[in-house]
mmCIF file of C-alpha atoms in Angstrom:
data_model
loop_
_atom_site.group_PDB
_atom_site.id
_atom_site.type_symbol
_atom_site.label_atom_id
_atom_site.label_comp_id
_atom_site.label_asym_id
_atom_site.label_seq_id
_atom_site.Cartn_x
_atom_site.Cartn_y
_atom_site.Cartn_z
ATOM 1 C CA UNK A 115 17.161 61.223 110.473
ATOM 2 C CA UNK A 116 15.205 58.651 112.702
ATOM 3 C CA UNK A 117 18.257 58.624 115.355
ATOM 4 C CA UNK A 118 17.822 62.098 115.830
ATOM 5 C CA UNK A 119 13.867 61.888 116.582
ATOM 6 C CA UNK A 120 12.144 61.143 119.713
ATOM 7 C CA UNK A 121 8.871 61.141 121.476
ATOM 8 C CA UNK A 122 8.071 63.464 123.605
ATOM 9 C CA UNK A 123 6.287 61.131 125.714
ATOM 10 C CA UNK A 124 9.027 58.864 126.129
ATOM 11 C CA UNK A 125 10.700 58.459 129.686
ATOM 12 C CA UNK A 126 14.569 60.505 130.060
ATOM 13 C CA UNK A 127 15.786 56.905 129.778
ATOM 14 C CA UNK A 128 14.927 56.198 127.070
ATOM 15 C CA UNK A 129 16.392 59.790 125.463
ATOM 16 C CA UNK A 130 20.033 58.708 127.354
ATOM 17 C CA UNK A 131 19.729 55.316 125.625
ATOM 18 C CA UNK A 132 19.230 56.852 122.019
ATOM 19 C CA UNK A 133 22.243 59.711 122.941
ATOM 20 C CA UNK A 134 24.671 56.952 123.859
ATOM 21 C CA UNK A 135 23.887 55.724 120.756
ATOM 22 C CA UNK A 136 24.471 59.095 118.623
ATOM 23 C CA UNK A 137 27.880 58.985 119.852
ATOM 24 C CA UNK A 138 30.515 60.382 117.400
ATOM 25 C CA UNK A 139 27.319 62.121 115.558
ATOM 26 C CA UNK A 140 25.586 65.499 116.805
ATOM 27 C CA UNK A 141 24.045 64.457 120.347
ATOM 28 C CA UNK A 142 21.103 66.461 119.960
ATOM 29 C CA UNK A 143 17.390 65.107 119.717
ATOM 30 C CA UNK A 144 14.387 66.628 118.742
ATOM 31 C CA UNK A 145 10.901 65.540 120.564
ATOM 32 C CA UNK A 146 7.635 65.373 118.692
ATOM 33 C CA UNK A 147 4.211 64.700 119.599
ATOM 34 C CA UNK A 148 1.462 62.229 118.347
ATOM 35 C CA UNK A 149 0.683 64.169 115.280
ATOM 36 C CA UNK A 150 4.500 64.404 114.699
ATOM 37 C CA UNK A 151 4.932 67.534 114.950
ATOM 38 C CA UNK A 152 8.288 69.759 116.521
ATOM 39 C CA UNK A 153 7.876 70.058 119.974
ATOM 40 C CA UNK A 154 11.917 71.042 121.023
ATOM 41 C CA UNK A 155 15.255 69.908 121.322
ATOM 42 C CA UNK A 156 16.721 67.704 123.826
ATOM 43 C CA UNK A 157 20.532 67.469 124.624
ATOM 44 C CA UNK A 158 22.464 65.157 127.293
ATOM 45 C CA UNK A 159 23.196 68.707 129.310
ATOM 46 C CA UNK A 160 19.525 69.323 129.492
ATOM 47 C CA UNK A 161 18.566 65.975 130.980
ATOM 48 C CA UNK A 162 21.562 66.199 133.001
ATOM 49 C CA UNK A 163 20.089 69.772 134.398
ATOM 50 C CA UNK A 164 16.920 68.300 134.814
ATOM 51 C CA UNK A 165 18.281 65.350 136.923
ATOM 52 C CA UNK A 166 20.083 67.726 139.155
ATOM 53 C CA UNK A 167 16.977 70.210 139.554
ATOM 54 C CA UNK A 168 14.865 66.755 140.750
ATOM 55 C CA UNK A 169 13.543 65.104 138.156
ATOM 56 C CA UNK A 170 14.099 61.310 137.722
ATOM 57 C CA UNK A 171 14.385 59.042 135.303
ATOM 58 C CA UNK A 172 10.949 58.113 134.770
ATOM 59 C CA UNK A 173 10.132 61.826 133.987
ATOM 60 C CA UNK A 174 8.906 62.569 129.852
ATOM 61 C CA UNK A 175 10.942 64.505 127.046
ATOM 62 C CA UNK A 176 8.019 66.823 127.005
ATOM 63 C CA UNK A 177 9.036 68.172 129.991
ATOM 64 C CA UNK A 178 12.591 69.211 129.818
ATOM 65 C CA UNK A 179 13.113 69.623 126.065
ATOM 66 C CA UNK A 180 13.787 73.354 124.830
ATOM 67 C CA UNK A 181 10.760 74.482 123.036
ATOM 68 C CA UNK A 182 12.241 77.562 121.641
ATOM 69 C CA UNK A 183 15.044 75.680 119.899
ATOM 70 C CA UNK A 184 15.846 77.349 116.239
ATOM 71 C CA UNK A 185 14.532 75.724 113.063
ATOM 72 C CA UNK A 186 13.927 76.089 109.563
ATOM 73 C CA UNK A 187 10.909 76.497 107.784
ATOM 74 C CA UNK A 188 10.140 75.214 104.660
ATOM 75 C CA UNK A 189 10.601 77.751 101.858
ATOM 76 C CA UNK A 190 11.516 80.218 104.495
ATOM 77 C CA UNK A 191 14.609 82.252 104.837
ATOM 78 C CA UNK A 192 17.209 79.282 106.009
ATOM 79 C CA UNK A 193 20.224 81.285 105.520
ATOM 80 C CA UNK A 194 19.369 83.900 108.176
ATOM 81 C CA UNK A 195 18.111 80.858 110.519
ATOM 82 C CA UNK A 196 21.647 78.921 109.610
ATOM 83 C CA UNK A 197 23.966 82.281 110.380
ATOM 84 C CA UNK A 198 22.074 82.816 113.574
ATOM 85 C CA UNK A 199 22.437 78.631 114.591
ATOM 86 C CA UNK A 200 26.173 79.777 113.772
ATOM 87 C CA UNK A 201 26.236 82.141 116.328
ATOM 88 C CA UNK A 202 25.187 80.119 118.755
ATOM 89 C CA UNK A 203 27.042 77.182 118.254
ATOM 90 C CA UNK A 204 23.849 75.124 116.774
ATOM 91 C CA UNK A 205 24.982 72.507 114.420
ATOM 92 C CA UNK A 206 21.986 70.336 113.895
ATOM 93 C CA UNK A 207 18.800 72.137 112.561
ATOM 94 C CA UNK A 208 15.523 70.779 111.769
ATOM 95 C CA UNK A 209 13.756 71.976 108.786
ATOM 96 C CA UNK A 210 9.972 71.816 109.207
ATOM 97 C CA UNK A 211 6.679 71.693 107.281
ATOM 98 C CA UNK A 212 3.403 72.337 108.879
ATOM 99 C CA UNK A 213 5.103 71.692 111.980
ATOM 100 C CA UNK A 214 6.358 68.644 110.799
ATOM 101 C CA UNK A 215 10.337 67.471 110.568
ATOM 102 C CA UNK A 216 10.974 66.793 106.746
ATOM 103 C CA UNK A 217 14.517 66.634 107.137
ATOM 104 C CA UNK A 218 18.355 67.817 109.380
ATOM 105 C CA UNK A 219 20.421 70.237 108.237
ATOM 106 C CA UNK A 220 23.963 69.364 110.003
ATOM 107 C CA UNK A 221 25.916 72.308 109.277
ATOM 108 C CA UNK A 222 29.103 70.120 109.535
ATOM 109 C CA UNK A 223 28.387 68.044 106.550
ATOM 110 C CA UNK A 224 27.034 71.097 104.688
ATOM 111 C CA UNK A 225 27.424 74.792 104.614
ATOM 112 C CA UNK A 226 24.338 76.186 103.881
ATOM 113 C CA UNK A 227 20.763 76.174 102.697
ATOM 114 C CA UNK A 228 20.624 78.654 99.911
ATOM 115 C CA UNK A 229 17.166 78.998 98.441
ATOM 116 C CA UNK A 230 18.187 78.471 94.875
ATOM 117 C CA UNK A 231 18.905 76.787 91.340
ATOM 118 C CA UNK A 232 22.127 75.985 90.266
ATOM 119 C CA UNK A 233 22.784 76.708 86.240
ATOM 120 C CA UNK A 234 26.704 75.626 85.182
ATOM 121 C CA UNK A 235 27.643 76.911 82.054
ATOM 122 C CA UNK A 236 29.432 74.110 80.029
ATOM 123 C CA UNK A 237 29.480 75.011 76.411
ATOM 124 C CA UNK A 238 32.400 76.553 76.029
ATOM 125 C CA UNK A 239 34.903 75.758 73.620
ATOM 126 C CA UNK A 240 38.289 76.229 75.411
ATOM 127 C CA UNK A 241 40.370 77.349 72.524
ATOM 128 C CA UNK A 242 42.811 78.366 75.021
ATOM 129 C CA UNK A 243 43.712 75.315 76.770
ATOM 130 C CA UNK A 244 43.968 73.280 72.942
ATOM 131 C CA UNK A 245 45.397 70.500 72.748
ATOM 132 C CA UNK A 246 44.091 69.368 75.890
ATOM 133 C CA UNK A 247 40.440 70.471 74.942
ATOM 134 C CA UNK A 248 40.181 68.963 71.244
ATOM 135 C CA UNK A 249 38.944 65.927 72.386
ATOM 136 C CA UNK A 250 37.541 66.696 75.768
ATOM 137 C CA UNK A 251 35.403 69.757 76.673
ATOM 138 C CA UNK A 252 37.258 71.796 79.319
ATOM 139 C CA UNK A 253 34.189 71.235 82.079
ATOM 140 C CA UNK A 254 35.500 67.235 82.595
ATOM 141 C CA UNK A 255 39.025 68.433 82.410
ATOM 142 C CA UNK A 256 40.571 66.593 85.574
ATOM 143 C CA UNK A 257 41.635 68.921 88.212
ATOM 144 C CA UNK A 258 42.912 66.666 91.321
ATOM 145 C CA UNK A 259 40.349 63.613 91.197
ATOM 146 C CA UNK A 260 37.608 64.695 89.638
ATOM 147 C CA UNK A 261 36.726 66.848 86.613
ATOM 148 C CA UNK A 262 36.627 70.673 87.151
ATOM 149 C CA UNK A 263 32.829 70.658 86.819
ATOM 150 C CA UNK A 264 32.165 68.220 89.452
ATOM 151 C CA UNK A 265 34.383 70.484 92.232
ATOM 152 C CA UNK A 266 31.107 73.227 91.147
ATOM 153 C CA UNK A 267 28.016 70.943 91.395
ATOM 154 C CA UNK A 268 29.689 69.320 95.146
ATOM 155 C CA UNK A 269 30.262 73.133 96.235
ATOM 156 C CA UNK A 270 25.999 73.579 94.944
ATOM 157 C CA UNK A 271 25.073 70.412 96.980
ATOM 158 C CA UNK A 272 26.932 71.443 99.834
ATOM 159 C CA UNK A 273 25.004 74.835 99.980
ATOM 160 C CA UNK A 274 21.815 72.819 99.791
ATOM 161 C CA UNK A 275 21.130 73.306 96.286
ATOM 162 C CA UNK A 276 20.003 70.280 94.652
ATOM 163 C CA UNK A 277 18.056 71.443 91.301
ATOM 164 C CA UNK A 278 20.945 71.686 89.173
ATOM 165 C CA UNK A 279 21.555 72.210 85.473
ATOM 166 C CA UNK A 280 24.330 72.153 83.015
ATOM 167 C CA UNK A 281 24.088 73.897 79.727
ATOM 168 C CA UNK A 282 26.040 72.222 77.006
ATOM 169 C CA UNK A 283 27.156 72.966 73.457
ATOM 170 C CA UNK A 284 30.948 71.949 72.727
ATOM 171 C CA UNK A 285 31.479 68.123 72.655
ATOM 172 C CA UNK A 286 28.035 68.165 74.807
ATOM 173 C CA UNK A 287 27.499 64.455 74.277
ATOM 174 C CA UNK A 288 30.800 64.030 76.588
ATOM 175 C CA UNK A 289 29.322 65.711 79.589
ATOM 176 C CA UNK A 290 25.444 64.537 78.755
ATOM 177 C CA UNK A 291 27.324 60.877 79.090
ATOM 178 C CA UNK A 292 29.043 62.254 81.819
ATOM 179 C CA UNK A 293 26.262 63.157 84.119
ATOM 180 C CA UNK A 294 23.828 60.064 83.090
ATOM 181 C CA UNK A 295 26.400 58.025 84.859
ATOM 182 C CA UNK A 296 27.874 59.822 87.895
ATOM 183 C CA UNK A 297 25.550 62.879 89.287
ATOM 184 C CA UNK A 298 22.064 61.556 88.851
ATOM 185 C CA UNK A 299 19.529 64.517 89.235
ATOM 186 C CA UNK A 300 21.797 67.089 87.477
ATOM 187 C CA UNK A 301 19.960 68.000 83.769
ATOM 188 C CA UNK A 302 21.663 68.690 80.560
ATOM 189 C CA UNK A 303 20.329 71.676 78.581
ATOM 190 C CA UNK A 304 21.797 71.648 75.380
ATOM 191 C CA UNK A 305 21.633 74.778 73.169
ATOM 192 C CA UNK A 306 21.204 74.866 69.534
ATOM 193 C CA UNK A 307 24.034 77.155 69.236
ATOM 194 C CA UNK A 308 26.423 79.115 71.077
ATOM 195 C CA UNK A 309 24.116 81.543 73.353
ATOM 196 C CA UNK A 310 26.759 83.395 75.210
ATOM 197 C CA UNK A 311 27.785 83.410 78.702
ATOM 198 C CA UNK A 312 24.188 83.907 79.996
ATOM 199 C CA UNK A 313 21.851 83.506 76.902
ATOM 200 C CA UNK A 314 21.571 79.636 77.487
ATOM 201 C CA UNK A 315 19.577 80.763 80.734
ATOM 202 C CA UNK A 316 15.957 81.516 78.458
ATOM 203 C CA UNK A 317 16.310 77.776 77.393
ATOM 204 C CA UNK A 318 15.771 76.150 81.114
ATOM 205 C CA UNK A 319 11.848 75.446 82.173
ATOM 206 C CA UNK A 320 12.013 74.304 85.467
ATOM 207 C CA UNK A 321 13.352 76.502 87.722
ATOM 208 C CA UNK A 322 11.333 76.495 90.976
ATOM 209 C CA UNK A 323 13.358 78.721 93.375
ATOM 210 C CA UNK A 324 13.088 82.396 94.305
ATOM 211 C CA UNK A 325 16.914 83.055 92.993
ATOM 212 C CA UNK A 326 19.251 81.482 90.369
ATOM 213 C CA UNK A 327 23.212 81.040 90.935
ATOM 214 C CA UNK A 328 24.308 80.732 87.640
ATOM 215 C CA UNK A 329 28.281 80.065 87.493
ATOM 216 C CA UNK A 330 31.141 79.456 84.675
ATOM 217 C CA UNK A 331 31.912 75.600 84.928
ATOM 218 C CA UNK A 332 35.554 75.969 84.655
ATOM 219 C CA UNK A 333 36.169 77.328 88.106
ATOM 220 C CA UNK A 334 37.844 76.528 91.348
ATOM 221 C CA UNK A 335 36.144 77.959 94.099
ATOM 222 C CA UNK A 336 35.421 78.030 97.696
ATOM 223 C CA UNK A 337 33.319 81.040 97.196
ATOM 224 C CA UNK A 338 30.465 80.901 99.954
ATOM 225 C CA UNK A 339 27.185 81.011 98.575
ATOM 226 C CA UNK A 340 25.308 81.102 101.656
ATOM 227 C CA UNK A 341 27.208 84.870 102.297
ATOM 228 C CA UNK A 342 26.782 85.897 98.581
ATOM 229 C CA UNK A 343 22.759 85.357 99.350
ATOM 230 C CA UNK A 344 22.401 87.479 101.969
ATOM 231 C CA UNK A 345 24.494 90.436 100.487
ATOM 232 C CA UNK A 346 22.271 89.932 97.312
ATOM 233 C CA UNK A 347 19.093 89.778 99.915
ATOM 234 C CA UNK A 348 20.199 92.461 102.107
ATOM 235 C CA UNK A 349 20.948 94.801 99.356
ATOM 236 C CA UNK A 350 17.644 94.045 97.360
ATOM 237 C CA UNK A 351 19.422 93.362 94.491
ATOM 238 C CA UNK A 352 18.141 92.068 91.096
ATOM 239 C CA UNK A 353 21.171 90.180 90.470
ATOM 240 C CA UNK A 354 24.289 89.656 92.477
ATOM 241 C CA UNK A 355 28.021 89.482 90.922
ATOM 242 C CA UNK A 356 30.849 87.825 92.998
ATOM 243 C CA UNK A 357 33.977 89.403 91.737
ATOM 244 C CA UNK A 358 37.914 89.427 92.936
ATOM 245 C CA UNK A 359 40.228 92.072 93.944
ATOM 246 C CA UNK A 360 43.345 92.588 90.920
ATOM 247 C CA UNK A 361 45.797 94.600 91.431
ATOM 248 C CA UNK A 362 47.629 96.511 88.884
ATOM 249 C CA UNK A 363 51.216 97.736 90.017
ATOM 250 C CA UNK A 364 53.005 100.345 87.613
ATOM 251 C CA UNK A 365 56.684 100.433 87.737
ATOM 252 C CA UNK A 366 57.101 103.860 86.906
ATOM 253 C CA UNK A 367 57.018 106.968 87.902
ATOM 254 C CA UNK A 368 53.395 108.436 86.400
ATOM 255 C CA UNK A 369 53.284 111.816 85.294
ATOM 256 C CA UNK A 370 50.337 114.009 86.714
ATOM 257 C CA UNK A 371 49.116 116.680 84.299
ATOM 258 C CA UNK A 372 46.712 119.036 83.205
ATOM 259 C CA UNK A 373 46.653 119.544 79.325
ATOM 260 C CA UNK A 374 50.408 119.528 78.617
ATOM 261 C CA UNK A 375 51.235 121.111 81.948
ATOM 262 C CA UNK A 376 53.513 119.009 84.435
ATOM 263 C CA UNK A 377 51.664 118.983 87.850
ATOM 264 C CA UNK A 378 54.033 116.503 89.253
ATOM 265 C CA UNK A 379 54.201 112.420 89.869
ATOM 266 C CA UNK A 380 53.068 109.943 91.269
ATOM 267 C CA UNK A 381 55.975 106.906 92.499
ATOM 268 C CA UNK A 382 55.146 103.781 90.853
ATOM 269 C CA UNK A 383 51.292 103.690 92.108
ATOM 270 C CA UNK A 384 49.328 101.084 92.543
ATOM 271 C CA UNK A 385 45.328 100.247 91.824
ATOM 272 C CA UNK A 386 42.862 98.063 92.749
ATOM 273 C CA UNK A 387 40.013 96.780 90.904
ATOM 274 C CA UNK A 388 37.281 94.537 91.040
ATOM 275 C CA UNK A 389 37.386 91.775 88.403
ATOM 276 C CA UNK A 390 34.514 89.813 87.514
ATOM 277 C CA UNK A 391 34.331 86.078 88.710
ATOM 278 C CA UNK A 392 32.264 84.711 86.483
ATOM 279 C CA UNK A 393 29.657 83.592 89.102
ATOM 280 C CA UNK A 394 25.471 85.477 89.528
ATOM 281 C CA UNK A 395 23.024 85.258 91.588
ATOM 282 C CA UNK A 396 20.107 86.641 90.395
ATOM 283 C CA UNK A 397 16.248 86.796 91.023
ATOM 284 C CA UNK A 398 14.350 84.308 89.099
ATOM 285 C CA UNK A 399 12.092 87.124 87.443
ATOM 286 C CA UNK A 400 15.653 88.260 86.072
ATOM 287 C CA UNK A 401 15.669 85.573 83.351
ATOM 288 C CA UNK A 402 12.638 87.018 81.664
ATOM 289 C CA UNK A 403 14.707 89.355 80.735
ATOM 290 C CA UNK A 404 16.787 87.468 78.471
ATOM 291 C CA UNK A 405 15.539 86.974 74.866
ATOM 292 C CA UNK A 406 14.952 82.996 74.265
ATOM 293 C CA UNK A 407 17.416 81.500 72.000
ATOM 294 C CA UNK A 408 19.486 84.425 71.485
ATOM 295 C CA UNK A 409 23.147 85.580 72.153
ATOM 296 C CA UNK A 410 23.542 86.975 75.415
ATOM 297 C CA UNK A 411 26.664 87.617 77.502
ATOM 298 C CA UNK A 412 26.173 87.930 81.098
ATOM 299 C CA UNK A 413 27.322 91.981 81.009
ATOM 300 C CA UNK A 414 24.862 92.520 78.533
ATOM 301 C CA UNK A 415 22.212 91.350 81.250
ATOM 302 C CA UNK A 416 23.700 93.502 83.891
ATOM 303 C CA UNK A 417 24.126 96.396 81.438
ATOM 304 C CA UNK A 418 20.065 95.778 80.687
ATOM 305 C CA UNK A 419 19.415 95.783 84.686
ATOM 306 C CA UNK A 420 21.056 99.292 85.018
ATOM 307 C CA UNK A 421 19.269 100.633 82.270
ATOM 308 C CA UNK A 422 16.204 99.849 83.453
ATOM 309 C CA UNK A 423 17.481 101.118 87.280
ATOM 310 C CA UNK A 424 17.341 97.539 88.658
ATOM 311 C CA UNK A 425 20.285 97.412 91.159
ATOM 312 C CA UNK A 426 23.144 95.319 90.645
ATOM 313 C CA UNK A 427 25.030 94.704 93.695
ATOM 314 C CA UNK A 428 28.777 93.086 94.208
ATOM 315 C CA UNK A 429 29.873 90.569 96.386
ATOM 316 C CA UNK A 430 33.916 90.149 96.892
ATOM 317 C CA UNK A 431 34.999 86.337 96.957
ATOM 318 C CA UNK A 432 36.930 86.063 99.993
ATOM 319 C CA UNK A 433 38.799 82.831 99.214
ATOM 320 C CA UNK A 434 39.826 80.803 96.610
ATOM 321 C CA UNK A 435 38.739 81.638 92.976
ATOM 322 C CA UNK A 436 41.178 80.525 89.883
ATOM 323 C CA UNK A 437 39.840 80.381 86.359
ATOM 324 C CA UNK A 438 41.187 77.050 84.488
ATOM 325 C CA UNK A 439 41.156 79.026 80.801
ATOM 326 C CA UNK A 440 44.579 79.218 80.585
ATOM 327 C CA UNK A 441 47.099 76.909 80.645
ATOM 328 C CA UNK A 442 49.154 77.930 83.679
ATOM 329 C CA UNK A 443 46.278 78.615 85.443
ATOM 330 C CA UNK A 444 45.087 74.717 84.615
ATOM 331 C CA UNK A 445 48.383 73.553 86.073
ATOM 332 C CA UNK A 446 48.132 76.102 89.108
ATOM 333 C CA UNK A 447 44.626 74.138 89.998
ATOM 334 C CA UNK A 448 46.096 70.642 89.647
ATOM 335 C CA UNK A 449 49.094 71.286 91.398
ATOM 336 C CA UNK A 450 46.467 72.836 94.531
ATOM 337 C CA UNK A 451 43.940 69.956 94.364
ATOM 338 C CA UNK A 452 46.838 67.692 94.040
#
């Protein structure tokens, strides 16, 4: 981060001297004053601009440097921030605390800044995919490189989501093992027995975020978690569920009735669904909601929500999304990631 700083005091010289040296990175500083604090942003365009309205060499970074320049407050809404920096071509933001830089975002190392907790689900037995999962829980299943459940915690991390945890049951000591010695703050909840798809949710303490994404750790996705947040904050929704579009084609004629009366047909039709993805986001309040320790599927939570007239919103995965359960659709992820 230090390459990228600057201050504001310091002669244009010096900022051409620390660009050159940025080169092949994001040429974009960021001036601060004596207290450290944001005072703009400073690219080689504006100090060329600046040469060619008069100034020289000698001037300061205080003078030129764009003092409106877009950044991200701590525990603010980044996502709106990032999507506008998107529209404008920004790819370097500077999240801030008190005034003070804490950190970059560079939105082409990572894709977001989702204000949220990551919860995989990894206690799943896999009965499906046996032989292959007898001796090794389906989450470190290799698809490509690495196992499946390491595709989901890189996709978190790459949305900005750092506190991460895995819930484990089946052959848990495999992916406890797992995680000790390759993805060092990710935590291991283990539950004393199966809880369901979402009942293992009541047994995590430390949640600190305003939201939860809370995803199946058997998937392949590319789903974009930084668009799923602001459909489930633009909808005010208590929880958000990503589905897919499935398509069911009949090959027949169907017959259109009333009672036993003929009415006519309809030529092999067609209908589309939504199917659900196995992936929430939901409000942090939300797992109050679930009983502690008990058996809870994830429908049964939404099904709770609508009885209660909390809204449930959808959001349609727009990408890739294939479910490893099945044995064909293990081999159609391996042979992508390949």
């Amino acid at each position: 981060m230090r390459q990228h700083l600057i201050s504001d005091r310091a002669p244009l010289f010096k900022a051409l001297e620390q660009l050159n040296r940025l080169s092949g990175e994001t040429m974009t500083l960021f001036a601060t004053d004596s207290d450290g604090r944001l005072t703009g942003s400073l690219t080689d365009g504006d100090i060329r601009r600046a040469l060619l309205a008069g100034k020289t060499l000698e001037a300061t970074v205080d003078g030129i440097c764009r003092r409106e320049c877009l950044r991200i407050e701590r525990g603010g809404d980044a996502a709106s921030t990032i999507a506008e920096a998107r529209r404008r071509g920004v790819v370097l933001l500077p999240v801030v605390e008190q005034g003070v830089i804490v950190s970059l975002v560079d939105l082409r190392r990572q894709r977001g800044l989702v204000p949220a907790d990551g919860v995989l689900m990894a206690g799943g037995i896999g009965e499906r995919l046996r032989p292959l999962t007898e001796k090794t829980p389906k989450p470190l299943l290799p698809v490509g490189r690495k196992p499946i459940i390491d595709h989901n915690v890189e996709l978190m991390h790459a949305f900005g989501i750092e506190n991460i945890f895995v819930t484990v049951n089946y052959l848990k000591e495999q992916v406890i093992a797992h995680f000790g010695e390759s993805q060092p703050g990710v935590t291991c909840v283990e539950e004393p027995k199966r809880l369901g798809t979402i009942g293992s949710l009541s047994l995590i303490a430390d949640l600190k975020a305003p939201n939860v994404v809370v995803m199946n750790a058997d998937l392949l996705t590319d789903i974009n978690l930084e668009a799923m947040y602001l459909r489930h904050i633009d909808t005010e929704a208590w929880l958000t569920m990503a589905v897919i579009p499935y398509t069911v084609s009949v090959p027949y004629a169907i017959v259109d009735h009333q009672g036993d009366s003929v009415k006519g047909f309809t030529e092999k039709p067609t209908y589309n669904y939504y199917a659900n993805a196995g992936i929430y986001m939901l409000r942090r309040d939300v797992v109050d909601a679930i009983p502690k320790g008990e058996y809870m599927d994830a429908t049964d939570l939404i099904d709770r929500l609508l009885a209660d007239g909390r809204r449930v919103s959808l959001y349609v995965i727009d990408g890739r999304w294939i479910d490893i359960g099945s044995p064909d659709d293990y081999r159609h992820a391996c042979e992508l990631m390949a």
